[in-house]
mmCIF file of C-alpha atoms in Angstrom:
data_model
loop_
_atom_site.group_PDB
_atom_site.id
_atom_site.type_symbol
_atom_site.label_atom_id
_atom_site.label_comp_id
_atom_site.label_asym_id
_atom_site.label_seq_id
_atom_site.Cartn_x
_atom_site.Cartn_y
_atom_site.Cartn_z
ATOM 1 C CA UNK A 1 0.000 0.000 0.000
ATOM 2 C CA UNK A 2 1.136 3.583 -1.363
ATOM 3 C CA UNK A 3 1.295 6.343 2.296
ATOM 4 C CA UNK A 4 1.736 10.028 0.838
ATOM 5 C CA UNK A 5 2.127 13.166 2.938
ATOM 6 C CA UNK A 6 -1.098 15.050 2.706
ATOM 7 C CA UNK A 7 -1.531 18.560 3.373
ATOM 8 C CA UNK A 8 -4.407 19.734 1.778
ATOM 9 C CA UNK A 9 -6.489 20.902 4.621
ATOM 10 C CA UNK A 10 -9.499 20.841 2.272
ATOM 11 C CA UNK A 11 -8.947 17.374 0.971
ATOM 12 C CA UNK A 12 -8.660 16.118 4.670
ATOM 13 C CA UNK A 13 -11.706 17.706 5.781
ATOM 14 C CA UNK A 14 -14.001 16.147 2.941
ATOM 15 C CA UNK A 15 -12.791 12.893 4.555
ATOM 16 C CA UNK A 16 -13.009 13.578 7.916
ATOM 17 C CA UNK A 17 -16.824 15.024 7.821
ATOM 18 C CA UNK A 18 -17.792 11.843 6.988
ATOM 19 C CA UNK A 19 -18.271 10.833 10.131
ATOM 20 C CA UNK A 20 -17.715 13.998 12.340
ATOM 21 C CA UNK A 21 -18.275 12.836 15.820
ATOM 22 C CA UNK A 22 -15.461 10.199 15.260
ATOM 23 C CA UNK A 23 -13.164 12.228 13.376
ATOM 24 C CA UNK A 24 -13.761 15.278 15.747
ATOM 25 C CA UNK A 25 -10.383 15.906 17.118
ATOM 26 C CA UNK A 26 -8.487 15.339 13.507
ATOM 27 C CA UNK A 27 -11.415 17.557 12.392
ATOM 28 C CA UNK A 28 -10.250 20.283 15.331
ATOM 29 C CA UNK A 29 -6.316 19.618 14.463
ATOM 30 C CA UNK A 30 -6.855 21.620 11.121
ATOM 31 C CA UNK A 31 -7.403 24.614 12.778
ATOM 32 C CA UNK A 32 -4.362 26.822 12.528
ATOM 33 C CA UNK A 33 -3.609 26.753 16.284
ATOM 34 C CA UNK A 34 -3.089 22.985 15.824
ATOM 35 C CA UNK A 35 -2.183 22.550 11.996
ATOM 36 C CA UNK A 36 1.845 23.433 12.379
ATOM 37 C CA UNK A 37 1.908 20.543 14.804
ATOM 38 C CA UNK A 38 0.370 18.252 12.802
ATOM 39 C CA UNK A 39 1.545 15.459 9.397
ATOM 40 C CA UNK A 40 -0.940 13.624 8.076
ATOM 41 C CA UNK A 41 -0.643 9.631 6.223
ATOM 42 C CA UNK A 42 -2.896 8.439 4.239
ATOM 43 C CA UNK A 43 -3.966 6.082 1.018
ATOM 44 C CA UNK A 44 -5.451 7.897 -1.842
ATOM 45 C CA UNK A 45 -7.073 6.642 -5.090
ATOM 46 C CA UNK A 46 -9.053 8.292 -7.457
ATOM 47 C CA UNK A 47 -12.011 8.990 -5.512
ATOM 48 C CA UNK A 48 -10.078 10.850 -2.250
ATOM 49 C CA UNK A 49 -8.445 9.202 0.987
ATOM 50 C CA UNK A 50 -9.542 5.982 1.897
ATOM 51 C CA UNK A 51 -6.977 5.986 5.230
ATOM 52 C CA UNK A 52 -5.942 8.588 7.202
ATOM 53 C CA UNK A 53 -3.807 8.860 9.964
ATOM 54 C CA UNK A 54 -2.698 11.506 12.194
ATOM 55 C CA UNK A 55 0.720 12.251 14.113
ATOM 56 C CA UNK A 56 0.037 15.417 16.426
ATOM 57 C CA UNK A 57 3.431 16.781 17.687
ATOM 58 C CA UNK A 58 2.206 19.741 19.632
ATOM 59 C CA UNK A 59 3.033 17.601 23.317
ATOM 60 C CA UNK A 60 5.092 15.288 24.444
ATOM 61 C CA UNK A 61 4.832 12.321 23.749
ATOM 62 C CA UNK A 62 3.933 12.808 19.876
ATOM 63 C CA UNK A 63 0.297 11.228 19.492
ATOM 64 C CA UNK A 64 -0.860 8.780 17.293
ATOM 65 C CA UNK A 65 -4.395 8.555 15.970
ATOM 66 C CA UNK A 66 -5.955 6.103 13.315
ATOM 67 C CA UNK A 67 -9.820 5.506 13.687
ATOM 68 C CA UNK A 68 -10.902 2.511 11.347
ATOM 69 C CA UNK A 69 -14.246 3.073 9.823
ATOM 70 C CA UNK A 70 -16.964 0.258 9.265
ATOM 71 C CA UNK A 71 -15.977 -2.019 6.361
ATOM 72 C CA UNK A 72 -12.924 -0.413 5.997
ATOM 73 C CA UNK A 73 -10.126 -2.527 7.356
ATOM 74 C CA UNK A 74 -6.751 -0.389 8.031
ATOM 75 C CA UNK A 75 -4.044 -3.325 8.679
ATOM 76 C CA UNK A 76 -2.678 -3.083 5.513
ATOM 77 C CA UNK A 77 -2.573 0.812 6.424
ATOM 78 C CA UNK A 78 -0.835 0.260 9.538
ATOM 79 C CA UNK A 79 1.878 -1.970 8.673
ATOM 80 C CA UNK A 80 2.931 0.547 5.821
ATOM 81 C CA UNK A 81 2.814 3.529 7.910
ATOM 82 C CA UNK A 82 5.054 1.749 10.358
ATOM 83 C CA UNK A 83 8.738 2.541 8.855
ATOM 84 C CA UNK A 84 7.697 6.514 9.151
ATOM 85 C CA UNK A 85 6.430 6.225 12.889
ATOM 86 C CA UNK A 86 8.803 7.815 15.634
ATOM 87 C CA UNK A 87 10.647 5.624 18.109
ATOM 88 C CA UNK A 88 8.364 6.636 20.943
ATOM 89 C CA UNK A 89 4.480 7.612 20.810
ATOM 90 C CA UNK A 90 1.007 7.716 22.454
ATOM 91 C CA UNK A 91 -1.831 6.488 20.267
ATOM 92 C CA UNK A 92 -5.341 6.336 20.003
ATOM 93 C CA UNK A 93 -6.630 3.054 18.323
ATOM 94 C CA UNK A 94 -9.686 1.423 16.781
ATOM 95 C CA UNK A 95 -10.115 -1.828 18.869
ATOM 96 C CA UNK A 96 -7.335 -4.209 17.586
ATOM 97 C CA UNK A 97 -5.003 -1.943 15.383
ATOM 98 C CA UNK A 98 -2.661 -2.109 17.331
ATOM 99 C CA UNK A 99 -1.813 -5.805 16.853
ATOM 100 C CA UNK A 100 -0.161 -4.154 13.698
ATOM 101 C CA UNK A 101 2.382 -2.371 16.030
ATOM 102 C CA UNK A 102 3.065 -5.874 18.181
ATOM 103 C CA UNK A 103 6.825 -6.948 17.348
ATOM 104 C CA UNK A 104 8.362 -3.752 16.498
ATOM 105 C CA UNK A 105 7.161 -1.802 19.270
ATOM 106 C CA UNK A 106 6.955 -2.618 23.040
ATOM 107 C CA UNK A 107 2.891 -1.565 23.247
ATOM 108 C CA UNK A 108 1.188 -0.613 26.987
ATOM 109 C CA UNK A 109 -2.406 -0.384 26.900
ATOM 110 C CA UNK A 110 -3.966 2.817 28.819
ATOM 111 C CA UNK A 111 -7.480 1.688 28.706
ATOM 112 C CA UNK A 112 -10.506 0.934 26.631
ATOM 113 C CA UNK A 113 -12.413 4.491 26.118
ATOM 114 C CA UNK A 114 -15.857 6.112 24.589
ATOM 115 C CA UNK A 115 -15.666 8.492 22.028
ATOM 116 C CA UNK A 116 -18.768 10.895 23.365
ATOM 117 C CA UNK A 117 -20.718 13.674 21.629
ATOM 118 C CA UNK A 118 -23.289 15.834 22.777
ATOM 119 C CA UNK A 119 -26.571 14.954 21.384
ATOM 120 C CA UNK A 120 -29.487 16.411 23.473
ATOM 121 C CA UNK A 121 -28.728 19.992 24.637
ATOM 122 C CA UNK A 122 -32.105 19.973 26.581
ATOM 123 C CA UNK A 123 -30.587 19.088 29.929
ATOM 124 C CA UNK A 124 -27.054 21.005 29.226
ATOM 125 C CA UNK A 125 -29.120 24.481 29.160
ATOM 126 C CA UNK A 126 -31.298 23.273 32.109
ATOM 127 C CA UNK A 127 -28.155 22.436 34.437
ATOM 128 C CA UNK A 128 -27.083 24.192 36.997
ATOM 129 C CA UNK A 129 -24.501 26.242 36.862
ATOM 130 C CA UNK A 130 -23.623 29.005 39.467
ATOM 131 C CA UNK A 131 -20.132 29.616 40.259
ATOM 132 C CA UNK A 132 -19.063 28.488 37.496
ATOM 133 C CA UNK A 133 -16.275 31.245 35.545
ATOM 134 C CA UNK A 134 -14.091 31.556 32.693
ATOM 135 C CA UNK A 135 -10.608 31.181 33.664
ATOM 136 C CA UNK A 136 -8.085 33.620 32.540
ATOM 137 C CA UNK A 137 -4.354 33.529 31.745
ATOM 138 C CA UNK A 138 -3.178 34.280 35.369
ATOM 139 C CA UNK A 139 -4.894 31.809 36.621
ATOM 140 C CA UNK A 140 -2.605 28.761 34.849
ATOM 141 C CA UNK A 141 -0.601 28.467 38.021
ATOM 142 C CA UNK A 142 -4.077 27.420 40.118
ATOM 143 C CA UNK A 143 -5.093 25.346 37.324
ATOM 144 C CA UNK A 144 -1.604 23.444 37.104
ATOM 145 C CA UNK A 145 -1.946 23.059 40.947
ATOM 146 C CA UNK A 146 -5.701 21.726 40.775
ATOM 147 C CA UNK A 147 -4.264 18.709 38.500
ATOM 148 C CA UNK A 148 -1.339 18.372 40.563
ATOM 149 C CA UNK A 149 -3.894 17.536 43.325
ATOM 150 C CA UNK A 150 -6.471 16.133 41.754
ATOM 151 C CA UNK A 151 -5.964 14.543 38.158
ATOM 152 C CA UNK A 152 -1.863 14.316 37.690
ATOM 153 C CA UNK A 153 -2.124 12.171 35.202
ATOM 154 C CA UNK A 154 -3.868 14.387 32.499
ATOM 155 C CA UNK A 155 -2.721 15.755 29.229
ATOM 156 C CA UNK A 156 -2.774 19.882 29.918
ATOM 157 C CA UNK A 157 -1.376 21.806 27.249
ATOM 158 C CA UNK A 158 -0.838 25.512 28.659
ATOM 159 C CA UNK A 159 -1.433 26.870 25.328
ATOM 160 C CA UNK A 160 -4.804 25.835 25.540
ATOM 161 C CA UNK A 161 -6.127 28.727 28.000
ATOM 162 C CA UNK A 162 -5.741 31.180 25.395
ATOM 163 C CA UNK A 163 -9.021 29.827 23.669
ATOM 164 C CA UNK A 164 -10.557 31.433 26.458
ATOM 165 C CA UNK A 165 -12.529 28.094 26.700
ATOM 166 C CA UNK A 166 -11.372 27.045 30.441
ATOM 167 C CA UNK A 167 -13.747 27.123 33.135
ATOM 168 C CA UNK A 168 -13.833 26.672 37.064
ATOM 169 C CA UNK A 169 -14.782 27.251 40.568
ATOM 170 C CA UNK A 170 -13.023 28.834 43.149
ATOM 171 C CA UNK A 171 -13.460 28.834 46.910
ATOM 172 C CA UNK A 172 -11.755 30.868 49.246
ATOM 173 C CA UNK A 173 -9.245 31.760 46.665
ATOM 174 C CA UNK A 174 -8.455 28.433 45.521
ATOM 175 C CA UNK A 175 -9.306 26.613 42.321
ATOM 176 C CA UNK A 176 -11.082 23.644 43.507
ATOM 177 C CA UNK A 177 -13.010 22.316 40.308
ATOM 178 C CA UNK A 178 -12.378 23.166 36.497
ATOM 179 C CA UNK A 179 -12.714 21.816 33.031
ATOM 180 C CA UNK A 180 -11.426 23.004 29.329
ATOM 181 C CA UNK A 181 -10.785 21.598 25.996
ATOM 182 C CA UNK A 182 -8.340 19.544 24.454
ATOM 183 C CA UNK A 183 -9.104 21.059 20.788
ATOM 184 C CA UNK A 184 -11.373 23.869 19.431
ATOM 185 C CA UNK A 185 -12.102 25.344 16.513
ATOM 186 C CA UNK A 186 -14.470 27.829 15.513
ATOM 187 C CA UNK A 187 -13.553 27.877 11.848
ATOM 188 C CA UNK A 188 -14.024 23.965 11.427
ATOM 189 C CA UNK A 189 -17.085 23.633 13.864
ATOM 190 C CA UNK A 190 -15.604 21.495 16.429
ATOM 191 C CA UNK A 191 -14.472 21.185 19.647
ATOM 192 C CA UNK A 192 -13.350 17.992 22.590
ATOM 193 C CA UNK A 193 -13.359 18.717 25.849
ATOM 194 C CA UNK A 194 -11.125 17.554 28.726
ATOM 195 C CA UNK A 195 -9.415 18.056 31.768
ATOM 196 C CA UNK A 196 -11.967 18.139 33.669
ATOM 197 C CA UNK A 197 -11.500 17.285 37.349
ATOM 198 C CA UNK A 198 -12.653 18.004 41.239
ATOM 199 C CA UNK A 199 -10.441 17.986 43.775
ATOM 200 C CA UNK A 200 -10.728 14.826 45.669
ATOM 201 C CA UNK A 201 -12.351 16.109 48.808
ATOM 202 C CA UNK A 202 -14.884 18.219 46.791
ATOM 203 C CA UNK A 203 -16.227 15.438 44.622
ATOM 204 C CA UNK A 204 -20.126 14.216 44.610
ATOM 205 C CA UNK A 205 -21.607 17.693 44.605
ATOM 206 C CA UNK A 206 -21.811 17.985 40.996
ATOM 207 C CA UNK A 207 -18.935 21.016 41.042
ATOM 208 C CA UNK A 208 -17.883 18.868 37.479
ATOM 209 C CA UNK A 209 -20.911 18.958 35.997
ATOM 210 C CA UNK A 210 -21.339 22.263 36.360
ATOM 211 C CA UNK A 211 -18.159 23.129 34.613
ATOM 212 C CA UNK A 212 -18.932 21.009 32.032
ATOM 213 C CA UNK A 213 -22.555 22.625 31.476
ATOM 214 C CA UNK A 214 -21.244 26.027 31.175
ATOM 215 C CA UNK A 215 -18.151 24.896 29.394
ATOM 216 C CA UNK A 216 -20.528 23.532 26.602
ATOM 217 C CA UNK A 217 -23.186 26.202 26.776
ATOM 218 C CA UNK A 218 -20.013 28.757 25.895
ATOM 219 C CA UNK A 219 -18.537 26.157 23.094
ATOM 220 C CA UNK A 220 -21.742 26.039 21.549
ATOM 221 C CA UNK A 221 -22.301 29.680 20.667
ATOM 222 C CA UNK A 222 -18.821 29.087 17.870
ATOM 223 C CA UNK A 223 -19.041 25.385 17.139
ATOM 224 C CA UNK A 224 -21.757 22.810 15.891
ATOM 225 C CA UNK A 225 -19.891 19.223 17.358
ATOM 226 C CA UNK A 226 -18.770 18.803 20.676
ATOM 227 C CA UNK A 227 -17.393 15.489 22.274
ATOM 228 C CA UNK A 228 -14.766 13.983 24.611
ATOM 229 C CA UNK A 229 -12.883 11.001 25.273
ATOM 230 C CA UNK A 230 -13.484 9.024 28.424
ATOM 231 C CA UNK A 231 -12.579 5.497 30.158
ATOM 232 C CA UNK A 232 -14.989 3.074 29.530
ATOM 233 C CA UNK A 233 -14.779 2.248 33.210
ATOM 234 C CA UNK A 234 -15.103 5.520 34.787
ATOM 235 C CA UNK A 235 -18.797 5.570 35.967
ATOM 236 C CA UNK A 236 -18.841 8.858 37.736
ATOM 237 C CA UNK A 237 -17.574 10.930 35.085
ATOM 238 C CA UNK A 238 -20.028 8.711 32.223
ATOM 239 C CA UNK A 239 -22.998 9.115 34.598
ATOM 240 C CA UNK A 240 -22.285 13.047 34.190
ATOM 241 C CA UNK A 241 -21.871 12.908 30.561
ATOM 242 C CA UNK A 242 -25.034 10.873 30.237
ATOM 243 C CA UNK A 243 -26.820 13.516 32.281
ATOM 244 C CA UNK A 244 -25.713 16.693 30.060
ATOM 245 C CA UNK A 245 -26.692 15.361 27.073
ATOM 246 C CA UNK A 246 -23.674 13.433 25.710
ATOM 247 C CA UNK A 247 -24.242 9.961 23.845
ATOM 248 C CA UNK A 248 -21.344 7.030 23.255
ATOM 249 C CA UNK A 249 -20.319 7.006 19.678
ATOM 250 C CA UNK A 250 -17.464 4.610 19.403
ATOM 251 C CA UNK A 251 -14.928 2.723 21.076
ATOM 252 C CA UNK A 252 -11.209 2.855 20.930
ATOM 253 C CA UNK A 253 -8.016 1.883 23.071
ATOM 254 C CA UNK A 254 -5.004 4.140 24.234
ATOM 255 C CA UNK A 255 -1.463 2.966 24.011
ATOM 256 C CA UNK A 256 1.982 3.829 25.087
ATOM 257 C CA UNK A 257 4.001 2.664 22.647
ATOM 258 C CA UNK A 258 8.232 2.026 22.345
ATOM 259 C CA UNK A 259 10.226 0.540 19.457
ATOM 260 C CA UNK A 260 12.027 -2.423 20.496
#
């Protein structure tokens, strides 16, 4: 199988809309806050891509992410796109792509996850959401120290609080529950949220959802798709996705992955 090096942001998109809600953080990566950090792979014939995959160098480690479509198979795509991968990477996997990577690369699974998006606003605008503000660039200091406490293990690109799409709570001076997104992008309609987190002691009075509501309710009013990625195991934080309006669209796996 032929991999080129595409970078026609137009020719990307037409694939990618296809199925928006699973495409929707390659769909956000085009926006030009993203697109210097990105190369795209894919298979072309003479109707368009057929494969696409993404390598998003904008953190560390570079990310990985190939989502195989329904009666599309992408093995064949993976095992040619592996001479062009980079000796260390995270990835983001249709269920059982990454048996591809099995042999050249040492490969640590991170957990089955749901691919969410928000499907019935009616209980997003109804939610409750006092307290709830839009943090600001001084404030990236309290937010570092909120995941420091509460949710270490995150992926928080500073960067990201210049969207102005970061909310929280604060009590007695101290940020004690917030929430932002991991792309966004007004010009291409989309936007994922993440990072959002209570601190530990705080947790079961619904400080989350609250962020989340009027994290959405402000997303909504420049893009038309919003989702998120979440552990398939994670009850709490599915029960409050469930309850704002957010649907499961697809599975997929998350992998830390090192040539051998």
């Amino acid at each position: 199988m032929n991999i080129v090096n595409v970078q026609d942001r137009g020719q990307i998109a037409n694939f990618l809309r296809q199925d928006v809600e699973r495409y929707l953080y390659e769909l956000g990566d085009l926006d030009d806050f993203f697109w210097p950090y990105t190369t795209w792979y894919a298979s072309v014939d003479t109707t368009g891509i057929q494969h696409l995959a993404l390598l998003y160098r904008g953190i560390d480690p570079v990310v990985l992410l190939v989502q195989e479509r329904e009666n599309c198979p992408m093995d064949d795509f993976i095992q040619a796109l592996l001479p062009g991968l980079p000796e260390r990477f995270y990835a983001h996997l249709s269920p059982g792509l990454e048996q591809a990577l099995i042999g050249r690369y040492a490969v640590q699974s991170h957990g089955r996850h749901w691919k969410m998006a928000l499907r019935q606003q009616s209980a997003l605008m109804a939610a409750e959401v006092e307290g709830v503000v839009q943090l600001q660039g001084d404030d990236l200091k309290a937010l570092q120290d909120l995941y420091a406490a509460a949710y270490p293990e995150n992926w928080f690109d500073p960067r990201m609080l210049q969207t102005g799409q970061y909310f929280g709570v604060w009590e007695a001076g101290r940020l004690i529950s917030a929430g932002g997104v991991h792309v966004y992008s007004p010009a291409y309609g989309a936007a994922a949220i993440g990072n959002i987190t209570t601190l530990p002691e705080r947790r079961g009075q619904g400080l989350a959802r609250r962020v989340t509501a009027q994290l959405c309710r402000s997303l909504l009013q420049q893009v038309a798709v919003i989702g998120l990625n979440v552990l398939t195991n994670n009850d709490a934080a599915l029960s409050c996705y469930r309850r704002l309006g957010f649907e499961e669209v697809v599975a997929y796996e998350e992998f830390m992955c090192e040539r051998l």
